[in-house]
Coordinates of C-alpha atoms and ligand atoms in Angstrom, one line a residue:
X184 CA -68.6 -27.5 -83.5
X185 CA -70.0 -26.0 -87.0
X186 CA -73.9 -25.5 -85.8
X187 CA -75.3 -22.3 -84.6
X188 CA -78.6 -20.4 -83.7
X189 CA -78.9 -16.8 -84.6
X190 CA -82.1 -15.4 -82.4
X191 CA -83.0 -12.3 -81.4
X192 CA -82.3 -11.0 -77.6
X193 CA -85.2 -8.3 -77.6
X194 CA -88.8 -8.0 -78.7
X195 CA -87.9 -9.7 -82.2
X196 CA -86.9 -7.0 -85.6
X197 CA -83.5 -6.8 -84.0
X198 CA -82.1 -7.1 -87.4
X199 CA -81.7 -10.9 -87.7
X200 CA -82.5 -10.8 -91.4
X201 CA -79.8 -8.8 -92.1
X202 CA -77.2 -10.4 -90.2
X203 CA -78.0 -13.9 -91.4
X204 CA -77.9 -12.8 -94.8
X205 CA -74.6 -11.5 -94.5
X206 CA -73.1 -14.8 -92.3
X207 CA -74.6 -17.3 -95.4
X208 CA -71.2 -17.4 -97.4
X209 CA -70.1 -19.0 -93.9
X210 CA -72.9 -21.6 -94.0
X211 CA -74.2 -24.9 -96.2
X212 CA -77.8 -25.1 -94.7
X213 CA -80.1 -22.0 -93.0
X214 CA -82.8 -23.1 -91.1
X215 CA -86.0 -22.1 -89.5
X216 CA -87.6 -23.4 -86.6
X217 CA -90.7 -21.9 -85.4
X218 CA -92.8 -19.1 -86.2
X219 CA -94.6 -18.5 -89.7
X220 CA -95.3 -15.7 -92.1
X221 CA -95.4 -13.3 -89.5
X222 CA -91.6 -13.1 -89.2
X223 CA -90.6 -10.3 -92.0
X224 CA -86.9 -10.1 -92.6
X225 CA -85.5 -7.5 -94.7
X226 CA -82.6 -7.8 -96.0
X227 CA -80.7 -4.8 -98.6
X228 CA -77.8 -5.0 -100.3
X229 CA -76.5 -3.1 -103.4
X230 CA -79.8 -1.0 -104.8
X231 CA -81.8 -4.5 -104.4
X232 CA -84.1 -4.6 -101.3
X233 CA -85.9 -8.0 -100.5
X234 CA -88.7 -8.5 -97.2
X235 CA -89.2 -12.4 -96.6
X236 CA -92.2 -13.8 -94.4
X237 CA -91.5 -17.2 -94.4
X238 CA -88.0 -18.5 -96.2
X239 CA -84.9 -18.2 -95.0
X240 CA -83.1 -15.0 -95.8
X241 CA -80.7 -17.9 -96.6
X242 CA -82.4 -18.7 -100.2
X243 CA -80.5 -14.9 -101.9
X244 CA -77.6 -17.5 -101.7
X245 CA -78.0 -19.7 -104.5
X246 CA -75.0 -21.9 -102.8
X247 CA -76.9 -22.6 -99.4
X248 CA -79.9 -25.0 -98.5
X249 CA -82.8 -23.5 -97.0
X250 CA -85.1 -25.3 -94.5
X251 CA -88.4 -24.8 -93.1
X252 CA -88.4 -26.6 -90.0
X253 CA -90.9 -28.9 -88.1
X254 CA -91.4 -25.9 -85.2
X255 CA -92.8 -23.9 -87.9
X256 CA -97.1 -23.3 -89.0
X257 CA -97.2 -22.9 -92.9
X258 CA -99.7 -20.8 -95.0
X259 CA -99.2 -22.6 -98.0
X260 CA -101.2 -20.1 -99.7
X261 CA -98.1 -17.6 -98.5
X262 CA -95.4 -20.2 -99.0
X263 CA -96.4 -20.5 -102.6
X264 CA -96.8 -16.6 -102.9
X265 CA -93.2 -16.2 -101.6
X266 CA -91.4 -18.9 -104.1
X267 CA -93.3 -16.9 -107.0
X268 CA -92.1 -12.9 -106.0
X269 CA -88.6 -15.1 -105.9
X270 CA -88.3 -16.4 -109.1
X271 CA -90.0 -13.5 -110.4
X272 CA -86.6 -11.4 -108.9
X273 CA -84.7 -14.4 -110.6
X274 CA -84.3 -16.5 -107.4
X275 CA -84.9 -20.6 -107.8
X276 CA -85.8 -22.2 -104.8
X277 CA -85.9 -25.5 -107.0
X278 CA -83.7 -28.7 -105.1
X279 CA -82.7 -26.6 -102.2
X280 CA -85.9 -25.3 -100.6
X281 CA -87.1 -28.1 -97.8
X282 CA -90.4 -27.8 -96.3
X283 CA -91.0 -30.3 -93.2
X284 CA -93.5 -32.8 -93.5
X285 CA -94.1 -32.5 -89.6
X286 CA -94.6 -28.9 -89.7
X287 CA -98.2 -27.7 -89.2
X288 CA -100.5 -25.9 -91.5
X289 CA -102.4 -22.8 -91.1
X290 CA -105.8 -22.5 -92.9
X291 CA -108.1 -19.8 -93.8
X292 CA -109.9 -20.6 -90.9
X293 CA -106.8 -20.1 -88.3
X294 CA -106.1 -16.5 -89.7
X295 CA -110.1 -15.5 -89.5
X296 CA -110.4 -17.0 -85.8
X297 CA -107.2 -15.1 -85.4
X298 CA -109.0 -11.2 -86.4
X299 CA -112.2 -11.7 -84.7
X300 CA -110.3 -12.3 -81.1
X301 CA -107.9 -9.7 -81.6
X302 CA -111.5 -7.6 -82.4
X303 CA -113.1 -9.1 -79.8
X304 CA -110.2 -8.4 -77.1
X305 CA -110.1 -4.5 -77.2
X306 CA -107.7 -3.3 -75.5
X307 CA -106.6 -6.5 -74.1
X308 CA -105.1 -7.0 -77.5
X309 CA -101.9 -9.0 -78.2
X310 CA -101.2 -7.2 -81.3
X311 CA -101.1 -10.5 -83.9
X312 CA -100.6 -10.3 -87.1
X313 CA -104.0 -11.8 -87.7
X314 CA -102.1 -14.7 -90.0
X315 CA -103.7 -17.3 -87.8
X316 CA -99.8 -18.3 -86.3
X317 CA -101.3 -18.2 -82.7
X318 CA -104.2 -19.9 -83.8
X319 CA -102.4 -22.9 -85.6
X320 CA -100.1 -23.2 -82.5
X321 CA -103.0 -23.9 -80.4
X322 CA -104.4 -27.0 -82.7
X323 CA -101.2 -28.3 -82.7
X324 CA -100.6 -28.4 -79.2
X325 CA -104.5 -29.4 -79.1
X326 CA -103.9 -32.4 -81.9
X327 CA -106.5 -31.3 -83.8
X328 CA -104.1 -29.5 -86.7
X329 CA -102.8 -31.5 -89.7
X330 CA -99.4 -31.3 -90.9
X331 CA -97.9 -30.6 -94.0
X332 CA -97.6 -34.8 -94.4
X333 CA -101.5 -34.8 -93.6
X334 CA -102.0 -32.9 -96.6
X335 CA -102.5 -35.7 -99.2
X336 CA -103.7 -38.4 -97.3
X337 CA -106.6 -40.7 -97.2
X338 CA -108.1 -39.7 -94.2
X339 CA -108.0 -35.5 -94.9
X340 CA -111.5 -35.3 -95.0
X341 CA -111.9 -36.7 -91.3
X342 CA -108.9 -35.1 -89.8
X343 CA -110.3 -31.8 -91.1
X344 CA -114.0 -32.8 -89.8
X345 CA -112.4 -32.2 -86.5
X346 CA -110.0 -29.4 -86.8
X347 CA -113.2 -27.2 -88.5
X348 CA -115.4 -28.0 -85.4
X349 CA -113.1 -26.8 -83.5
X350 CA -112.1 -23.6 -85.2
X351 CA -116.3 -22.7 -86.1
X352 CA -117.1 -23.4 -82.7
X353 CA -115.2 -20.4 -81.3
X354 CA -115.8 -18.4 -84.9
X355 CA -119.1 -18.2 -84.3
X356 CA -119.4 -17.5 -80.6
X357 CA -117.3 -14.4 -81.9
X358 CA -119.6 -13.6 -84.3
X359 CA -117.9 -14.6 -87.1
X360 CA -119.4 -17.1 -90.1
X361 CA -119.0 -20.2 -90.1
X362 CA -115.7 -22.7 -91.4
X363 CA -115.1 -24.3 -94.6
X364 CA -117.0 -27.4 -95.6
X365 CA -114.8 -30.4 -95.3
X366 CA -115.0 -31.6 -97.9
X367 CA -114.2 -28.4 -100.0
X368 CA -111.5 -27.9 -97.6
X369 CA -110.2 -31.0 -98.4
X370 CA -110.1 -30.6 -102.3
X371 CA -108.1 -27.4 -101.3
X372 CA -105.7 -29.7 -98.9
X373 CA -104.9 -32.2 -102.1
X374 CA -104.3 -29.1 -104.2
X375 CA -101.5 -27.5 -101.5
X376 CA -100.0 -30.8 -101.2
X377 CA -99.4 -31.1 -105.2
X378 CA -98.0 -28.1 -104.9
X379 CA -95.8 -28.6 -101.5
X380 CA -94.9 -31.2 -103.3
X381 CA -90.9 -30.2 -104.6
X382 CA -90.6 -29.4 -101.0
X383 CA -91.7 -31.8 -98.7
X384 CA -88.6 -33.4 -96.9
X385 CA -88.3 -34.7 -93.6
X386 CA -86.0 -31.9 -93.0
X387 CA -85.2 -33.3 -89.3
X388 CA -83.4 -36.2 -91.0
X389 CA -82.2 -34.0 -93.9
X390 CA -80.4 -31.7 -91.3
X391 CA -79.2 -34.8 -89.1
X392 CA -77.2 -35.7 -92.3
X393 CA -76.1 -32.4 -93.0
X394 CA -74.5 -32.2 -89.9
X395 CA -72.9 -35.8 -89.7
X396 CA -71.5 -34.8 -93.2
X397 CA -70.0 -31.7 -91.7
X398 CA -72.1 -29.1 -93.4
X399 CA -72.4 -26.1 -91.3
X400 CA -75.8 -25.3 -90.2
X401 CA -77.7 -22.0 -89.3
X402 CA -80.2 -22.3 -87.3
X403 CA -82.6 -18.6 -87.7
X404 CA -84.7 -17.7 -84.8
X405 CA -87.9 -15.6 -85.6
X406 CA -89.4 -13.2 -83.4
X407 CA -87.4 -12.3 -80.5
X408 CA -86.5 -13.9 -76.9
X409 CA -88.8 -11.7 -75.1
X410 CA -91.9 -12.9 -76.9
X411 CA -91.5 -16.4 -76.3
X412 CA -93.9 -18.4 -75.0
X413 CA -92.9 -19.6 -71.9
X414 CA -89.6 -17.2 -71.1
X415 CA -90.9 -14.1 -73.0
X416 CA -93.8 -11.1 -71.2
X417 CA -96.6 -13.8 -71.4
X418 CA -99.6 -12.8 -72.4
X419 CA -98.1 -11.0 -74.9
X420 CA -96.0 -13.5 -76.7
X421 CA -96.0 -15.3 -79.8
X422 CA -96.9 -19.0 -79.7
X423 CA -93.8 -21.0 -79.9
X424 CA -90.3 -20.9 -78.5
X425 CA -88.1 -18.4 -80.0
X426 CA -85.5 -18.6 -77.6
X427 CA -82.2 -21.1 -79.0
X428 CA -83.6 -23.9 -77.2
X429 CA -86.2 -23.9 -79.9
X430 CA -83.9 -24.5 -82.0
X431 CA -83.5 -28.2 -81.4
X432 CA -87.1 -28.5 -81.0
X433 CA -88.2 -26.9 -84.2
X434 CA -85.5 -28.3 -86.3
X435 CA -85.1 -32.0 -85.3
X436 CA -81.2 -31.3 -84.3
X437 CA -80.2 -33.0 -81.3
X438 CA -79.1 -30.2 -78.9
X439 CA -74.8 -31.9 -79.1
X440 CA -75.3 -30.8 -82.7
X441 CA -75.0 -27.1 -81.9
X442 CA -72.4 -25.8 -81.5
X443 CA -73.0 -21.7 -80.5
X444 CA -75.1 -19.1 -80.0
X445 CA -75.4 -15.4 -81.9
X446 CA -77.5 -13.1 -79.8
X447 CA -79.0 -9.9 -81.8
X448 CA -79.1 -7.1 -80.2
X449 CA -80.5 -4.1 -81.5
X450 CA -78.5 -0.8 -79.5
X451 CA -81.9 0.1 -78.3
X452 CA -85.5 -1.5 -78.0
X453 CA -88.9 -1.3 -80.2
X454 CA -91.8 -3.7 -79.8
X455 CA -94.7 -3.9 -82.0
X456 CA -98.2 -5.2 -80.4
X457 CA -99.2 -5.0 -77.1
X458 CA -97.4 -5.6 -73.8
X459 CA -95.2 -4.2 -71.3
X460 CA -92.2 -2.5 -72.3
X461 CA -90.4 -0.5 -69.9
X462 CA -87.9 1.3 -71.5
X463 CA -90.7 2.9 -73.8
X464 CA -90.3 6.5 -75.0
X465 CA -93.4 8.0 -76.0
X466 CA -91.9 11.7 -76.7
X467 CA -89.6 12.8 -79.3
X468 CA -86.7 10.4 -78.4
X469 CA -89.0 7.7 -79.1
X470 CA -90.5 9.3 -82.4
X471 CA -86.8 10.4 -83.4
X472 CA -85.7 6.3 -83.1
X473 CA -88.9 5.4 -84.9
X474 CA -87.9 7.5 -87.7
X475 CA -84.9 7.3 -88.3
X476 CA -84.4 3.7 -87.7
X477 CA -87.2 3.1 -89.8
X478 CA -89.4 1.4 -87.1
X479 CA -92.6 0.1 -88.8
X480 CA -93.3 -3.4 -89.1
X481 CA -92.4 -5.6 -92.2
X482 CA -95.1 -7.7 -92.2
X483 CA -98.0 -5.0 -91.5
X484 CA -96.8 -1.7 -91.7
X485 CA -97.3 -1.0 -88.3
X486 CA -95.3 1.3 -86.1
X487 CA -93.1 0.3 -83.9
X488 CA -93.2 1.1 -80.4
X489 CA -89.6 2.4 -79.7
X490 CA -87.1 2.9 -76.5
X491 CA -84.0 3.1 -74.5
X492 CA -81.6 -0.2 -74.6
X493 CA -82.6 -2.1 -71.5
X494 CA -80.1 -4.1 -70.3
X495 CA -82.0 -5.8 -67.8
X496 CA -84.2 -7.3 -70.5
X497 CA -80.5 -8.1 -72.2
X498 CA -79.0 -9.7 -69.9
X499 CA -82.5 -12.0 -68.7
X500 CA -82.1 -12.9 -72.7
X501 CA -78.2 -13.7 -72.9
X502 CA -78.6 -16.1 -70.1
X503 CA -81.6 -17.9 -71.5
X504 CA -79.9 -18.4 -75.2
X505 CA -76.6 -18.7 -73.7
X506 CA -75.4 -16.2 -76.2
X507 CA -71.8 -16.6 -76.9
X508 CA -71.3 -13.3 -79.0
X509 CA -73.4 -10.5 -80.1
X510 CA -74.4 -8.8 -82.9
X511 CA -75.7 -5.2 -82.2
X512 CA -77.3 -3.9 -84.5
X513 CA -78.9 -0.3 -85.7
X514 CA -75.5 1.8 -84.1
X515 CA -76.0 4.4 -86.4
X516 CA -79.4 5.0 -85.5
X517 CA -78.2 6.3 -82.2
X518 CA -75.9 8.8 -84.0
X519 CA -77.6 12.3 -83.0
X520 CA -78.2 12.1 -79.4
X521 CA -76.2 14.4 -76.9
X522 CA -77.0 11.5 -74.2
X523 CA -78.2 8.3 -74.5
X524 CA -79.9 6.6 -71.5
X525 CA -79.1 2.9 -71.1
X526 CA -81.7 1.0 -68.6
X527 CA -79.4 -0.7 -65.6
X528 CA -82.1 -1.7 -63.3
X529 CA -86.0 -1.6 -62.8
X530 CA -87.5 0.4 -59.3
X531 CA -90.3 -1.2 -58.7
X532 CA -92.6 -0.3 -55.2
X533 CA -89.3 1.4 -53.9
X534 CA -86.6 -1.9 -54.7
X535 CA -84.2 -1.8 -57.3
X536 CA -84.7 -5.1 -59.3
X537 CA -81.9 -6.3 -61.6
X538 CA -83.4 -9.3 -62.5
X539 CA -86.5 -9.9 -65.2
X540 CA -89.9 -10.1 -63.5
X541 CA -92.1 -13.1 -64.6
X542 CA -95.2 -10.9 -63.4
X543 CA -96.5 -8.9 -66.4
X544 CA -97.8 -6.2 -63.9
X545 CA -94.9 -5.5 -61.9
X546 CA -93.1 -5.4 -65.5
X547 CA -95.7 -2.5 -66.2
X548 CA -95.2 -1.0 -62.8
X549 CA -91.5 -1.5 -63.1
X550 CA -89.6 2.2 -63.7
X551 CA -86.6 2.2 -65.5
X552 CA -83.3 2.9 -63.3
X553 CA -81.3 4.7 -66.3
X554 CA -77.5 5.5 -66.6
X555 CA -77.1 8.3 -69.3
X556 CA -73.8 7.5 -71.5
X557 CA -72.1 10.5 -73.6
X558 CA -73.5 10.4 -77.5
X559 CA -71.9 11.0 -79.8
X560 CA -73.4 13.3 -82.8
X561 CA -71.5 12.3 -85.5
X562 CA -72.4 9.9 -88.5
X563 CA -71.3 6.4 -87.6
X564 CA -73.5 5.3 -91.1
X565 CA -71.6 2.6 -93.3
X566 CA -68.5 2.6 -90.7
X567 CA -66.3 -0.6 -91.6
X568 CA -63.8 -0.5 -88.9
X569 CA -64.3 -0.9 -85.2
X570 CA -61.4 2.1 -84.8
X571 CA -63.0 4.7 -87.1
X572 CA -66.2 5.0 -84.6
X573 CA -66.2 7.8 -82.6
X574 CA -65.1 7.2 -79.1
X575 CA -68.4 7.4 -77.4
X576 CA -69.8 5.2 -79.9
X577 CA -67.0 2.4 -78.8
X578 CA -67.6 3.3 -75.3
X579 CA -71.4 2.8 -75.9
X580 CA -70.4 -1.0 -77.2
X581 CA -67.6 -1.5 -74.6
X582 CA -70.3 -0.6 -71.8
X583 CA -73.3 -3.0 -73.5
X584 CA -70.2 -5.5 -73.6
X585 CA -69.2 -5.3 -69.9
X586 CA -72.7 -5.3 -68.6
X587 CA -73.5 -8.8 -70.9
X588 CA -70.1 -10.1 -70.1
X589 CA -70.2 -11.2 -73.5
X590 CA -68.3 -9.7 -76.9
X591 CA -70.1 -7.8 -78.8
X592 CA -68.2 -9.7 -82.3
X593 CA -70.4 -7.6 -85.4
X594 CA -71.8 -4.3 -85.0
X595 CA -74.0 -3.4 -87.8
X596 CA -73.5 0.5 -89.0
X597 CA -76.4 0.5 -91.4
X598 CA -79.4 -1.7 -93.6
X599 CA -77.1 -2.7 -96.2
X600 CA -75.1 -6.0 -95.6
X601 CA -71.8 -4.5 -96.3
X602 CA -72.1 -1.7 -93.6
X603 CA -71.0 -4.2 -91.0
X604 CA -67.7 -4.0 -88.9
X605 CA -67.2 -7.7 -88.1
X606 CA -64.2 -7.5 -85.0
X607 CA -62.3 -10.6 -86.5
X608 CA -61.3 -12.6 -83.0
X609 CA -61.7 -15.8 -81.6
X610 CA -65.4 -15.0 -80.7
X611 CA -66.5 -14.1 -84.2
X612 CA -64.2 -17.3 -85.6
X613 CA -65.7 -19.7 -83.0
X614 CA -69.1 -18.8 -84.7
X615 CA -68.6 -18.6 -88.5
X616 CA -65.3 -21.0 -88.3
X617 CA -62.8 -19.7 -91.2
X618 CA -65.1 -19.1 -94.2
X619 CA -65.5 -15.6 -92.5
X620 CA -67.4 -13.9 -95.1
X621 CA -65.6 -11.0 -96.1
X622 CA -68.9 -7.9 -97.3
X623 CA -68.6 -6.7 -100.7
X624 CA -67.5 -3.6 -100.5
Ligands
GDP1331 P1 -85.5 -8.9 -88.2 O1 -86.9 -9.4 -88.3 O2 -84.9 -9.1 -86.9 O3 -84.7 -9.3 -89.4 O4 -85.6 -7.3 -88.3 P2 -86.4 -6.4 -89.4 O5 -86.0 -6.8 -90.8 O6 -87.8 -6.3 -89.1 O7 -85.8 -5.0 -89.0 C1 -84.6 -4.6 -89.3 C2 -84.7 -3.4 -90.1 O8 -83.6 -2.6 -89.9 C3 -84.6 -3.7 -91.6 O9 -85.3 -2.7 -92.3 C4 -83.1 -3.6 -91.9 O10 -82.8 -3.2 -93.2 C5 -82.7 -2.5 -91.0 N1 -81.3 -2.6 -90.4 C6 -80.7 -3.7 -90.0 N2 -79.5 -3.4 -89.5 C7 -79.4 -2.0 -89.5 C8 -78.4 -1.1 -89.1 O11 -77.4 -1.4 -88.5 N3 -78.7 0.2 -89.2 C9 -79.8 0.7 -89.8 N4 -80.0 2.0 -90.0 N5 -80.8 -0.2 -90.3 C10 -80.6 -1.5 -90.1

């Protein structure tokens, strides 16, 4: 089996970005498969620093394929933004960026309808990004949106007819103006689809192929576990499925196609939006993490909203994805603590719960049983080998390792690609196969 699914075990920015980028040299193809241009990877190596919304982190490589899958909601507006700050850095997407023609697209009117809910909602907010993903979800699932194939076609103006009803009807109960005029709209759809053009593939066959030809295959979940939207802290998810059983879904790859899972696991937890989150620290542990791990969104700038690991949450996540090794991330971020707590279990109305709660308000209830592990105030930044961390920092991953029952096969010392000890082993082989990319160094 050559196929995997990287995706993220917590509340999404777990680092995915970087660890992708650094397991490309290992892989032919690097998909995507739901999600939009909300995602924000950033990915560093060398003095060069590059933050991606929408393409694969996958496209630095100028050897691998990169594929936007059918799962995903495209801004073509954004796509085409994206491909020009690329080739302005002296990338070329040109033969090997695919674009599904069943993957939805997001209009103007998505990302509006998207700004004057979260207005609207007040405190109730979900925190979007206000890109119309959630929006553009919904007509899907509704089968009012068009797709990238839709584009170009005869019937635009009609399709749209419907789609902008839709859209204006809740716009304007909002308070907001009305859509776009059809057939403007429509002059505007026959312009992206020019332009979408190069790209357009079906990608679900293109990947099919890929696979029976015995390329290897990356399959890059957005987001995080925990915002899905059905296993995630519903309401306060994203709209699609960002667990790795979206992968199949969003991609068009049969699930006997993949062939393992890579969980990423960031050593403690942040959250951006709205939302329970029960490990939150709002004093100075929490602003210390925020700081110096550099917590504030990609995409928006944001802070993040920043905590203890919580294993609970962890373990909830490596069952769902079925998470054959791990990739913890942000190590060295944990470097100055004395202590650091770890979150074993939730006391909630006087139980002890070790399993996830579906209910949102238990979740906020829900107090945080802690076990405090030894820090270990020493610089683990840019460590290479697994033996050169200090011992509480190995105990810290030999703890996370036990309680997941699953190896913990990279740990990530740092932003830059190279500052990753990869623990070379039948876990870490089973998932990137013998072109083990070896970091510049
Ligand atoms: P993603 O969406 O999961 O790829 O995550 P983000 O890119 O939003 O967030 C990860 C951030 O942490 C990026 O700025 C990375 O450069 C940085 N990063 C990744 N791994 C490490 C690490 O091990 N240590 C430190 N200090 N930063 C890291």
């Amino acid at each position: 089996m050559t196929n995997i699914v990287v995706v993220g075990m917590q509340w999404g920015d777990e680092g995915k970005g970087k660890i992708v980028d650094l397991l490309c040299p290992a892989f032919d193809v690097v998909a995507r498969y739901q999600g939009g241009h909300n995602a924000g990877h950033t990915v560093r190596f060398g003095d060069s620093h590059f933050s991606l919304r929408l393409i694969p982190s996958g496209i630095l490589h100028p050897e691998v394929q990169c594929v936007l899958g059918n799962g995903m909601v495209i801004d073509p507006a954004a796509f085409a933004e994206e491909v020009a700050k690329l080739a302005e850095a002296g990338v070329s997407a040109d033969g090997r960026l695919f674009v599904s023609e069943r993957a939805q697209v997001i209009f103007p009117e998505h990302a509006a309808l998207d700004l004057l809910r979260e207005a609207a909602a007040g405190s109730g907010k979900i925190g979007t990004t206000g890109r119309g993903i959630g929006p553009a979800y919904e007509t899907k699932v509704g089968r009012s949106g068009l797709r990238v194939c839709d584009l170009g076609a005869s019937d635009v103006e009609e399709r749209l007819r419907t789609l902008l009803v839709r859209l204006e009807s809740e716009s304007t109960a909002l308070g907001g103006a009305g859509g776009g005029h059809p057939v403007r709209v429509a002059d505007q759809c026959r312009a992206w689809a020019e332009q979408l053009a190069p790209y357009r593939a079906d990608t679900a066959e293109l990947l099919q192929d890929a696979a029976r030809a015995g390329k290897r295959i990356m399959l890059e979940g957005a987001q995080g576990s925990m915002l899905d939207v059905d296993h995630g802290t519903y309401p306060f998810v994203t709209s699609s499925s960002a667990t790795a059983g979206g992968a199949c879904i969003g991609s068009g790859l049969p699930p006997s196609a993949i062939g393992g899972v890579l969980g990423v696991l960031k050593a403690y937890t942040t959250r951006v939006g709205g939302g329970p989150l029960p490990t939150e620290d709002t004093g100075e542990a929490g602003e210390y993490l925020r700081k110096r791990g550099n917590e504030f969104g990609t995409v928006t700038g944001r802070p993040r909203r920043c905590g203890w690991l919580d294993l609970v949450a962890a373990r909830y996540s490596q069952a769902l994805n079925g998470v054959d090794a791990v990739a913890l991330t942000k190590l060295d971020v944990l470097d100055g603590f004395a202590e650091i707590p770890v979150c074993v279990g939730y006391r909630y109305r006087g139980e002890l719960l070790r399993r996830f709660p579906a209910e949102g308000r238990a979740l906020a209830e829900a107090k945080p049983e802690y076990q405090a592990l030894p820090g270990w105030r020493k610089s683990t930044v840019g460590m290479l080998d697994y033996d050169e961390l200090p011992q509480a920092a190995r105990d810290y991953v030999a703890f996370v390792e036990d309680r997941l029952e699953v190896p913990m096969a990279l740990v990530s010392t740092g932003p830059r690609r190279e500052e990753t000890i990869l623990r070379d082993g039948p876990p870490l082989r089973r998932l990137v196969g013998d072109r083990l990319p070896v970091p510049p160094r």
